[in-house]
Coordinates of C-alpha atoms in Angstrom, one line a residue:
Chain A
M8 CA 87.8 18.0 14.0
K9 CA 86.8 19.7 17.1
T10 CA 84.0 18.0 19.0
D11 CA 81.1 20.4 19.6
F12 CA 80.1 19.7 23.2
R13 CA 77.3 22.2 23.3
Y14 CA 75.7 20.4 20.3
I15 CA 76.1 17.1 22.0
R16 CA 74.5 18.4 25.2
R17 CA 71.5 19.8 23.3
K18 CA 71.2 16.5 21.4
V19 CA 71.3 14.4 24.7
F20 CA 68.9 16.7 26.5
G21 CA 66.5 16.5 23.5
T22 CA 66.6 12.8 23.3
M23 CA 65.9 12.6 27.0
M24 CA 62.9 14.8 26.7
L25 CA 61.6 12.9 23.7
G26 CA 62.2 9.6 25.7
L27 CA 60.1 11.2 28.5
S28 CA 57.3 11.7 26.0
L29 CA 57.4 8.1 25.0
L30 CA 57.2 7.2 28.7
A31 CA 54.1 9.4 29.1
A32 CA 52.4 7.6 26.3
L33 CA 53.5 4.3 27.7
A34 CA 52.2 5.3 31.1
A35 CA 48.7 6.2 29.8
V36 CA 48.3 3.0 27.9
S37 CA 49.5 0.8 30.8
M38 CA 46.9 2.7 33.1
L39 CA 44.2 1.6 30.6
F40 CA 45.4 -2.0 30.8
W41 CA 45.8 -1.9 34.5
I42 CA 42.3 -0.6 35.2
L43 CA 40.6 -2.9 32.6
G44 CA 42.7 -5.9 33.5
Y45 CA 42.0 -5.6 37.2
T46 CA 38.3 -5.1 36.6
F47 CA 38.3 -8.1 34.4
V48 CA 40.1 -10.4 36.9
K49 CA 38.0 -9.3 39.9
G50 CA 34.8 -9.3 37.9
I51 CA 35.2 -12.6 36.1
S52 CA 35.5 -14.4 39.4
A53 CA 32.3 -12.8 40.7
V54 CA 30.2 -13.1 37.7
N55 CA 28.0 -16.1 37.0
L56 CA 24.7 -17.0 35.5
D57 CA 22.7 -16.0 38.6
F58 CA 24.1 -12.6 38.2
F59 CA 22.2 -12.1 35.0
T60 CA 19.0 -14.0 36.0
K61 CA 18.3 -13.5 39.7
L62 CA 17.1 -10.6 41.8
P63 CA 19.5 -9.3 44.5
T64 CA 19.4 -11.0 47.9
P65 CA 19.4 -9.3 51.3
V66 CA 22.8 -8.7 53.1
G67 CA 24.2 -12.0 54.3
V68 CA 22.2 -14.2 52.1
P69 CA 24.6 -15.5 49.4
G70 CA 23.7 -15.8 45.8
G71 CA 21.4 -13.6 43.9
G72 CA 22.1 -11.3 41.0
L73 CA 21.4 -8.0 39.4
A74 CA 19.0 -9.0 36.7
N75 CA 16.6 -6.2 37.5
S76 CA 19.2 -3.5 37.4
I77 CA 20.6 -4.7 34.1
V78 CA 17.1 -4.5 32.6
G79 CA 16.6 -1.2 34.5
S80 CA 19.5 0.4 32.9
I81 CA 18.4 -0.7 29.4
I82 CA 14.9 0.8 30.2
V83 CA 16.2 4.1 31.5
V84 CA 18.8 4.6 28.8
G85 CA 16.3 3.5 26.1
M86 CA 13.8 6.1 27.2
A87 CA 16.4 8.7 27.3
A88 CA 17.5 7.9 23.8
M89 CA 13.9 8.1 22.6
M90 CA 13.7 11.6 24.0
A91 CA 17.1 12.8 22.9
I92 CA 17.5 11.3 19.4
P93 CA 14.5 13.0 17.6
V94 CA 15.3 16.5 19.0
G95 CA 19.0 16.0 18.5
I96 CA 18.9 14.9 14.8
A97 CA 16.2 17.4 13.8
T98 CA 18.3 20.2 15.4
A99 CA 21.4 18.9 13.6
I100 CA 19.5 18.9 10.2
Y101 CA 18.6 22.5 10.8
L102 CA 22.1 23.5 11.7
S103 CA 23.8 21.7 8.8
E104 CA 21.2 22.2 6.1
Y105 CA 19.7 25.6 6.8
G106 CA 21.7 27.2 9.7
R107 CA 23.6 30.2 8.6
G108 CA 22.6 33.1 10.7
A109 CA 22.9 34.2 14.3
F110 CA 20.2 31.9 15.5
A111 CA 22.0 28.8 14.3
S112 CA 25.3 29.9 15.8
T113 CA 23.5 30.6 19.1
V114 CA 22.1 27.1 19.1
R115 CA 25.4 25.7 18.2
F116 CA 27.1 27.6 21.0
V117 CA 24.5 26.8 23.6
S118 CA 24.5 23.1 22.8
D119 CA 28.3 23.0 23.0
V120 CA 28.2 24.7 26.4
L121 CA 25.4 22.3 27.4
A122 CA 27.7 19.5 26.5
G123 CA 30.1 20.6 29.2
V124 CA 27.5 20.6 32.0
P125 CA 28.6 18.0 34.6
A126 CA 26.4 14.9 34.8
I127 CA 25.4 15.5 38.4
V128 CA 23.9 18.9 37.4
A129 CA 21.7 17.2 34.9
G130 CA 20.6 15.0 37.8
I131 CA 19.7 18.0 39.8
V132 CA 17.7 19.6 36.9
A133 CA 15.8 16.3 36.5
Y134 CA 15.1 16.2 40.2
A135 CA 13.8 19.8 40.3
L136 CA 11.9 19.3 37.1
V137 CA 10.3 15.9 37.6
V138 CA 10.9 14.5 41.0
T139 CA 9.7 17.5 43.0
R140 CA 6.6 17.6 40.8
M141 CA 5.8 13.9 40.9
H142 CA 6.8 13.7 44.6
R143 CA 8.7 10.5 44.2
F144 CA 11.8 9.1 42.5
S145 CA 11.0 7.5 39.1
A146 CA 12.6 5.8 36.1
F147 CA 11.3 8.6 34.0
S148 CA 13.1 11.3 35.9
G149 CA 16.3 9.3 35.5
S150 CA 15.7 9.2 31.7
V151 CA 15.2 13.0 31.6
S152 CA 18.6 13.5 33.2
L153 CA 20.3 11.1 30.8
A154 CA 18.5 12.7 27.8
L155 CA 19.8 16.1 28.9
L156 CA 23.3 14.6 28.8
M157 CA 22.8 12.9 25.4
L158 CA 21.2 15.8 23.5
P159 CA 24.3 17.9 23.0
I160 CA 26.4 14.9 22.1
I161 CA 23.9 13.8 19.5
I162 CA 23.6 17.3 18.0
R163 CA 27.2 17.7 17.6
S164 CA 28.0 14.3 16.1
S165 CA 25.0 14.3 13.8
E166 CA 25.9 17.8 12.5
E167 CA 29.3 16.7 11.7
I168 CA 28.1 13.6 10.0
F169 CA 25.6 15.6 7.8
R170 CA 28.5 17.9 6.8
T171 CA 30.4 14.9 5.4
V172 CA 27.6 14.2 3.0
P173 CA 29.1 15.7 -0.3
D174 CA 27.3 18.7 -1.7
T175 CA 27.4 17.0 -5.2
L176 CA 24.8 14.5 -3.9
R177 CA 22.5 17.4 -2.9
E178 CA 23.0 19.2 -6.2
A179 CA 22.4 16.2 -8.2
S180 CA 19.1 15.8 -6.5
F181 CA 18.2 19.4 -6.9
A182 CA 19.0 19.1 -10.6
L183 CA 16.4 16.4 -10.8
G184 CA 13.9 18.8 -9.5
V185 CA 13.6 17.3 -6.0
P186 CA 12.7 19.9 -3.5
K187 CA 15.2 20.6 -0.7
W188 CA 13.2 19.0 2.2
K189 CA 12.8 15.8 0.1
T190 CA 16.4 15.9 -0.7
I191 CA 17.3 16.1 3.0
L192 CA 14.9 13.3 3.9
S193 CA 15.6 10.9 1.1
I194 CA 19.3 11.6 0.2
V195 CA 21.1 13.3 3.0
L196 CA 19.5 11.4 5.9
K197 CA 19.9 8.0 4.0
T198 CA 23.7 8.7 3.1
A199 CA 24.4 9.7 6.7
S200 CA 22.3 7.0 8.4
G201 CA 25.2 4.8 9.3
G202 CA 27.1 7.7 10.8
L203 CA 24.0 8.8 12.6
V204 CA 23.5 5.4 14.2
T205 CA 27.2 5.1 15.3
G206 CA 27.1 8.6 16.7
T207 CA 24.0 7.8 18.6
I208 CA 25.6 4.6 19.9
L209 CA 28.6 6.6 21.1
A210 CA 26.2 8.9 23.0
I211 CA 24.5 5.9 24.5
A212 CA 27.8 4.4 25.6
R213 CA 28.7 7.6 27.1
V214 CA 25.7 8.1 29.3
G215 CA 25.0 4.4 29.9
G216 CA 27.8 4.3 32.5
E217 CA 26.7 7.4 34.4
A218 CA 25.5 6.9 38.0
A219 CA 25.7 10.5 39.2
P220 CA 22.5 11.8 37.7
L221 CA 20.5 8.6 38.5
L222 CA 21.3 8.6 42.3
F223 CA 18.4 10.8 43.2
T224 CA 16.3 10.5 40.1
S225 CA 15.7 6.9 39.2
F226 CA 17.0 5.9 42.8
S227 CA 17.1 2.2 43.2
N228 CA 14.9 -0.7 43.7
S229 CA 15.5 -4.3 44.9
F230 CA 12.7 -5.7 42.7
W231 CA 11.5 -5.8 39.1
N232 CA 9.9 -2.6 38.0
F233 CA 8.6 -1.8 34.6
N234 CA 6.6 1.3 35.5
P235 CA 8.3 4.5 34.4
G236 CA 6.6 6.4 37.3
Q237 CA 8.4 4.3 40.0
P238 CA 11.9 4.0 41.2
I239 CA 14.0 1.6 39.2
A240 CA 17.4 -0.2 39.8
T241 CA 20.2 0.6 37.3
L242 CA 23.6 -1.0 37.0
P243 CA 25.7 2.1 37.7
V244 CA 23.7 3.1 40.8
D245 CA 23.8 -0.5 42.2
L246 CA 27.6 -0.7 41.4
F247 CA 28.1 2.5 43.5
N248 CA 26.0 1.4 46.4
Y249 CA 27.6 -2.1 46.5
S250 CA 31.1 -0.8 46.2
I251 CA 31.0 1.5 49.2
S252 CA 29.1 -1.0 51.4
P253 CA 31.3 -2.8 54.0
Y254 CA 30.0 -6.3 53.1
R255 CA 32.5 -8.5 51.1
D256 CA 29.7 -10.3 49.3
W257 CA 28.3 -6.9 48.0
Q258 CA 31.8 -5.7 47.0
Q259 CA 32.1 -8.9 44.9
K260 CA 28.8 -8.0 43.2
A261 CA 30.2 -4.5 42.6
W262 CA 33.1 -6.0 40.7
A263 CA 30.8 -8.2 38.7
A264 CA 28.6 -5.2 37.9
A265 CA 31.8 -3.3 36.9
L266 CA 32.7 -6.0 34.5
V267 CA 29.4 -6.1 32.9
L268 CA 29.1 -2.3 32.6
V269 CA 32.6 -1.9 31.2
G270 CA 31.9 -4.7 28.9
M271 CA 28.8 -3.2 27.5
V272 CA 30.2 0.4 27.3
L273 CA 33.4 -0.7 25.6
V274 CA 31.8 -3.0 23.1
L275 CA 29.4 -0.1 22.1
N276 CA 32.2 2.4 21.9
I277 CA 34.8 0.3 20.1
S278 CA 32.4 -0.9 17.4
A279 CA 31.1 2.6 16.8
R280 CA 34.7 3.9 16.5
L281 CA 35.8 1.2 14.3
Y282 CA 32.8 1.8 12.0
L283 CA 33.5 5.6 11.9
A284 CA 37.2 5.0 11.3
R285 CA 36.5 2.7 8.4
K286 CA 34.1 5.1 6.9
G287 CA 36.8 7.9 7.3
F288 CA 34.8 10.1 9.6
K289 CA 36.7 12.2 12.0
R290 CA 36.6 10.7 15.5
N291 CA 34.9 12.9 18.0
G292 CA 35.4 12.9 21.7
Chain B
M22 CA -2.0 33.0 -13.4
A23 CA -4.4 33.6 -10.7
E24 CA -4.2 30.0 -9.7
R25 CA -0.5 30.1 -9.4
L26 CA -0.7 33.2 -7.2
S27 CA -3.2 31.6 -4.8
R28 CA -1.1 28.5 -4.6
K29 CA 1.9 30.5 -3.5
K30 CA 0.0 31.7 -0.5
I31 CA -0.3 28.1 0.8
I32 CA 2.7 27.3 3.0
S33 CA 5.0 25.2 1.0
P34 CA 6.2 21.8 2.5
E35 CA 9.7 23.3 2.2
K36 CA 8.8 26.0 4.8
I37 CA 6.9 23.5 7.0
F38 CA 10.0 21.1 7.0
M39 CA 12.4 23.9 7.7
G40 CA 10.1 25.4 10.3
M41 CA 9.9 22.1 12.1
T42 CA 13.7 21.6 12.3
A43 CA 13.9 25.3 13.4
I44 CA 11.4 24.6 16.2
F45 CA 13.5 21.6 17.4
S46 CA 16.6 23.9 17.4
L47 CA 14.6 26.5 19.4
S48 CA 13.7 23.8 21.9
V49 CA 17.4 23.3 22.5
L50 CA 17.6 27.0 23.6
L51 CA 14.4 26.7 25.6
I52 CA 15.6 23.4 27.4
S53 CA 18.8 25.3 28.3
A54 CA 16.8 28.2 29.6
L55 CA 14.7 25.7 31.6
V56 CA 17.8 24.3 33.1
V57 CA 19.0 27.7 34.3
Y58 CA 15.5 28.6 35.5
E59 CA 15.1 25.3 37.5
L60 CA 18.5 25.7 39.2
F61 CA 17.9 29.3 40.1
S62 CA 14.4 28.7 41.5
A63 CA 15.1 25.6 43.4
S64 CA 18.1 27.2 45.1
E65 CA 16.1 30.3 46.1
P66 CA 15.4 29.3 49.7
T67 CA 19.2 29.1 50.6
F68 CA 19.9 32.2 48.6
H69 CA 17.2 34.0 50.3
K70 CA 18.5 32.9 53.7
F71 CA 22.3 33.2 53.3
G72 CA 22.8 35.3 50.3
F73 CA 26.4 35.5 49.1
K74 CA 27.6 34.4 52.5
F75 CA 26.8 30.9 51.3
L76 CA 29.9 31.0 49.1
I77 CA 32.4 32.1 51.8
T78 CA 31.4 30.5 55.0
K79 CA 32.6 27.1 55.9
D80 CA 30.1 25.6 58.3
W81 CA 27.9 22.9 56.8
D82 CA 25.6 21.6 59.5
P83 CA 22.3 20.1 58.6
V84 CA 21.3 19.8 62.3
Q85 CA 21.8 23.5 63.0
K86 CA 20.4 24.3 59.6
V87 CA 23.6 26.3 58.7
Y88 CA 25.0 25.9 55.3
G89 CA 28.3 27.3 53.8
A90 CA 29.8 26.0 50.6
L91 CA 33.4 27.1 51.1
P92 CA 35.0 23.6 51.9
F93 CA 33.2 22.1 48.9
I94 CA 34.3 24.8 46.5
W95 CA 37.8 24.5 47.9
G96 CA 37.8 20.7 47.5
T97 CA 36.5 21.0 44.0
F98 CA 39.3 23.4 42.9
Y99 CA 42.0 21.9 44.8
T100 CA 41.5 18.4 43.5
S101 CA 41.2 19.7 39.9
F102 CA 44.4 21.8 40.4
I103 CA 46.3 18.8 41.5
A104 CA 44.9 16.8 38.6
L105 CA 46.0 19.5 36.1
L106 CA 49.4 19.7 37.6
I107 CA 49.9 16.0 36.9
A108 CA 47.9 15.7 33.7
L109 CA 49.4 18.6 31.8
P110 CA 53.0 17.4 31.4
V111 CA 52.0 13.8 30.8
S112 CA 49.3 14.9 28.2
L113 CA 51.8 17.1 26.5
G114 CA 54.3 14.3 26.4
I115 CA 51.7 12.0 24.9
A116 CA 50.7 14.7 22.3
I117 CA 54.4 15.2 21.4
F118 CA 55.0 11.4 21.1
L119 CA 51.9 11.0 18.9
S120 CA 52.3 13.9 16.7
E121 CA 56.1 14.1 16.3
L122 CA 57.7 10.7 17.1
A123 CA 55.4 7.8 16.6
P124 CA 55.3 5.9 13.2
A125 CA 51.9 6.0 11.6
W126 CA 50.8 2.5 12.8
L127 CA 51.7 3.2 16.3
R128 CA 50.1 6.6 16.2
S129 CA 46.7 5.4 15.4
S130 CA 46.6 2.4 17.8
V131 CA 48.1 4.4 20.8
G132 CA 45.8 7.3 20.0
F133 CA 42.9 4.9 20.0
L134 CA 43.8 3.3 23.3
I135 CA 44.3 6.6 25.0
E136 CA 40.9 7.8 23.8
L137 CA 39.4 4.5 25.1
L138 CA 40.6 5.6 28.5
A139 CA 38.1 8.5 28.2
A140 CA 35.3 6.0 27.5
I141 CA 35.7 4.1 30.7
P142 CA 32.8 5.0 33.1
S143 CA 33.8 7.3 36.1
L144 CA 32.5 4.6 38.5
I145 CA 35.2 2.1 37.3
F146 CA 37.9 4.6 38.0
G147 CA 36.4 5.1 41.4
L148 CA 36.3 1.3 42.1
W149 CA 40.0 1.2 41.1
G150 CA 40.9 4.1 43.2
L151 CA 39.1 2.7 46.2
F152 CA 40.4 -0.9 46.1
V153 CA 43.8 -0.5 44.2
L154 CA 45.2 3.0 44.5
S155 CA 44.1 3.7 48.0
P156 CA 46.0 0.8 49.7
L157 CA 49.0 1.5 47.6
L158 CA 49.1 5.2 48.6
Q159 CA 48.4 4.3 52.3
Q160 CA 51.2 1.8 52.4
Y161 CA 53.9 3.0 50.2
I162 CA 53.5 6.5 49.0
E163 CA 51.9 8.5 51.8
P164 CA 54.1 7.4 54.8
P165 CA 57.3 8.8 53.3
L166 CA 55.4 11.9 52.2
S167 CA 54.1 12.4 55.8
N168 CA 57.8 12.7 56.8
L169 CA 57.7 15.9 55.1
S170 CA 55.2 17.3 57.4
F171 CA 57.0 20.6 58.0
L172 CA 55.4 21.5 54.7
P173 CA 51.7 22.3 54.8
F174 CA 51.1 19.9 51.9
F175 CA 52.1 16.8 53.7
T176 CA 50.5 17.0 57.2
G177 CA 48.1 14.5 58.5
Y178 CA 47.9 10.8 58.5
P179 CA 48.3 8.4 55.5
L180 CA 44.7 7.4 55.0
G181 CA 44.8 6.5 51.3
L182 CA 41.7 8.5 50.8
G183 CA 41.8 12.2 50.3
F184 CA 43.0 15.0 47.9
L185 CA 46.0 13.0 46.6
N186 CA 43.9 9.9 45.6
A187 CA 41.2 12.0 44.1
G188 CA 43.7 14.3 42.2
L189 CA 45.6 11.3 40.8
L190 CA 42.3 9.7 39.6
L191 CA 41.1 12.9 38.1
A192 CA 44.5 13.3 36.3
V193 CA 44.2 9.9 34.6
M194 CA 40.6 10.8 33.6
I195 CA 41.5 14.1 32.0
I196 CA 44.6 13.0 30.3
P197 CA 42.8 11.6 27.3
T198 CA 40.9 14.9 26.8
I199 CA 44.0 17.1 27.1
S200 CA 46.3 14.8 25.0
S201 CA 44.0 14.1 22.2
I202 CA 43.1 17.8 21.6
S203 CA 46.7 18.9 22.0
R204 CA 47.8 16.3 19.5
D205 CA 45.1 17.4 17.0
V206 CA 46.5 21.0 17.4
M207 CA 50.0 19.9 17.0
Y208 CA 49.1 18.1 13.7
T209 CA 48.0 21.3 12.2
V210 CA 51.4 23.0 12.6
P211 CA 52.6 23.2 9.0
A212 CA 55.5 20.9 8.1
N213 CA 57.5 23.8 6.6
Q214 CA 57.7 25.4 10.1
R215 CA 59.3 22.3 11.3
E216 CA 61.7 22.1 8.3
G217 CA 62.6 25.7 8.8
G218 CA 63.6 24.9 12.4
L219 CA 65.7 21.9 11.3
A220 CA 67.4 23.9 8.6
L221 CA 68.5 26.4 11.2
G222 CA 70.2 23.4 13.0
M223 CA 67.7 22.8 15.8
T224 CA 67.6 19.5 17.3
R225 CA 64.3 17.5 17.1
W226 CA 63.4 18.5 20.6
E227 CA 64.2 22.1 20.0
V228 CA 61.8 22.0 17.0
V229 CA 59.1 20.6 19.4
S230 CA 59.7 23.0 22.2
K231 CA 60.4 26.1 20.2
V232 CA 58.4 25.7 17.0
V233 CA 55.5 23.3 17.5
I234 CA 54.5 24.1 21.1
P235 CA 54.6 27.9 20.7
N236 CA 52.4 27.4 17.5
S237 CA 49.8 25.4 19.2
R238 CA 49.7 27.4 22.4
S239 CA 46.2 28.7 22.3
G240 CA 44.9 25.2 21.3
I241 CA 46.7 23.6 24.2
L242 CA 45.3 26.2 26.5
G243 CA 41.8 25.3 25.2
A244 CA 42.6 21.6 25.8
V245 CA 43.6 22.5 29.5
V246 CA 40.5 24.5 30.0
L247 CA 38.2 21.7 28.7
G248 CA 40.2 19.2 30.9
L249 CA 39.7 21.4 33.9
G250 CA 36.0 21.5 33.1
R251 CA 35.8 17.8 33.1
A252 CA 37.7 17.5 36.4
L253 CA 35.7 20.1 38.2
G254 CA 32.4 18.3 37.5
E255 CA 33.6 14.7 37.9
T256 CA 31.5 13.0 40.5
M257 CA 31.4 9.3 41.1
A258 CA 35.2 8.5 41.0
V259 CA 35.9 11.4 43.4
T260 CA 33.1 10.6 45.7
M261 CA 34.5 7.2 46.2
V262 CA 38.1 8.3 47.1
I263 CA 37.9 11.9 48.5
G264 CA 37.1 10.8 52.1
N265 CA 34.0 12.9 52.4
T266 CA 35.1 15.3 55.1
P267 CA 34.2 18.9 54.6
Q268 CA 37.4 20.7 55.6
F269 CA 39.5 23.4 54.4
S270 CA 43.1 21.9 54.1
L271 CA 46.1 22.3 52.1
S272 CA 47.5 18.8 52.8
L273 CA 47.4 16.2 50.1
L274 CA 47.0 13.5 52.7
D275 CA 43.9 15.0 54.2
P276 CA 40.4 13.8 53.3
G277 CA 38.2 16.5 51.8
Y278 CA 34.9 16.9 50.0
T279 CA 33.9 18.3 46.6
I280 CA 30.7 20.0 45.4
S281 CA 29.8 17.1 43.2
S282 CA 30.4 14.5 45.9
A283 CA 28.4 16.5 48.5
I284 CA 25.5 16.4 46.1
A285 CA 26.0 12.7 45.3
N286 CA 26.2 11.7 49.0
Q287 CA 23.7 13.9 50.7
F288 CA 20.9 14.4 48.2
T289 CA 19.0 11.2 48.9
E290 CA 19.5 11.4 52.6
A291 CA 18.4 15.1 52.9
F292 CA 14.9 15.4 54.1
D293 CA 15.1 19.0 55.2
K294 CA 14.0 21.4 52.5
L295 CA 16.7 23.8 53.2
Q296 CA 19.4 21.2 52.8
I297 CA 18.0 20.1 49.5
S298 CA 18.0 23.8 48.4
A299 CA 21.6 24.2 49.7
L300 CA 22.6 21.2 47.7
I301 CA 20.9 22.5 44.6
E302 CA 22.6 25.8 45.1
L303 CA 26.0 23.9 45.1
G304 CA 24.8 22.4 41.8
L305 CA 24.1 25.9 40.5
I306 CA 27.6 27.0 41.4
L307 CA 29.0 24.0 39.5
F308 CA 26.8 24.8 36.6
V309 CA 27.9 28.4 36.5
I310 CA 31.5 27.4 36.7
S311 CA 31.2 24.9 33.9
V312 CA 29.4 27.3 31.6
I313 CA 32.1 29.9 32.0
I314 CA 34.8 27.3 31.5
N315 CA 33.2 25.8 28.4
A316 CA 32.3 29.2 26.9
F317 CA 35.9 30.3 27.4
A318 CA 37.3 27.2 25.8
K319 CA 34.8 27.6 22.9
L320 CA 36.1 31.2 22.4
L321 CA 39.7 30.0 22.5
M322 CA 39.0 27.4 19.9
F323 CA 37.1 29.8 17.7
R324 CA 40.0 32.3 17.8
M325 CA 42.4 29.5 17.0
N326 CA 40.3 28.2 14.1
R327 CA 40.1 31.7 12.6
F328 CA 43.8 32.3 12.8
S329 CA 45.3 29.1 11.9
G330 CA 42.5 27.1 10.3
G331 CA 43.2 24.5 13.0
A332 CA 41.5 21.4 14.1
R333 CA 37.8 21.5 14.9
I334 CA 37.5 20.3 18.5

């Protein structure tokens, strides 16, 4: 039997290319572990109880922590969520339950385009909208910028989740004489509630790590602040400022902040994804 | 009868509920309009002073009150281009591995891990780029590259910070976007197409390169466009490793500046009204670019969905 060298060559070349694709996947996964592992190792040696309970100290004074910016992040992200969630979910209800015509597709298109707006641009908008009018940096303006980023994410994930509610449930409700609005409120929303919560958590995890829009809106603060009208410290902004500082002590704090931030973001993200995967929803972004 | 008629005139709760959700939807359009309005009106002073020359001049001097955006626009596009150059082949490799090679259990776990890469905050990439990648580049990668300084891409000193570092970081950051969309698109290529190829005596790789990839071309293009959009707007990671020097250079080793990092670095330090306005106009440029890119990606996906009933992205 004659050996077909051309076929062997094609086979070898193909195997090589497929091997490269395996290598690409391997490379991406190892990048993930490299970055996370390095953050963990550097962060764990810098993080201690003081980090969570004390205020920052001035340069050169050892010790201290970032308690105020951890709480600050929760406040800013929380206020953003309170602004974005009602608008986002109500819009998603309209799009999935009523939206058929040109208006609905315009809203869908605009919100998808809004989803691609860079985080830093959201910061500029909040600056122009709030900071220039209030004449100072404030926690509130930071929340506005994060809300702008959250809104399109919530709209899209909620609409997708409403669409996974089977029409038979709606029809059963109609057949019992329940009007459409009541069906939406008591059947559709209730069935979708788990998915809505996880979609929202994904959105929170996504904007919770953002520093770019907060740099010149919520700014930073070395002390406690619970007033939305005043500048407030947040974990991402402190992490950035500390990491580019020349002081070793501050760089250490940056790694500790990185570990805490990554920990919070990944716990939120992974638990939401696992929930969605178990429920059989399509993962989204 | 009369009673029923008059009752019909009262607005039904149905209409109130629908109206309310419609008003919220309308508010999304109004918010977007407000975004556009604020960006335009706040950048009016520089536009008034420099006009379109803002886009094509390269002096950025807050002391002389002269502002030109060219070095920043260049830096933004150059870093994103480098990122795409690296990320596209790797992402395609990942997508091919996940959709064609991997057994089911590996497929979902590897896919999950790669998507997790997208969830890591930009700052963490920046920190890693600053403290890990930058020394590596400076000691091991850039010195041999600088021996090739007869090429314009490798002139300058090995600093560890600059276009190469930023491009590499951006590549890692957009790989999850491009690979997961490409994978979803490749899944939708019908099995009988692959079988047809195999029946004709194609090798497995030939099926991938001649059947699967051509079939998912427009989806892959959409993925690339979305990845590009993400790279162009990325801020914190780039700000930490780009070197922050506004210059127009082809060299991968040179430090540069991008639109987003200029805004991040200079905004809080700018006290001159004109500089704030110039920075906001930079933001407007970034906004316009991102709107164009996302609208384009959306149209591509729309076309693809119509023709092949493909994955919803």
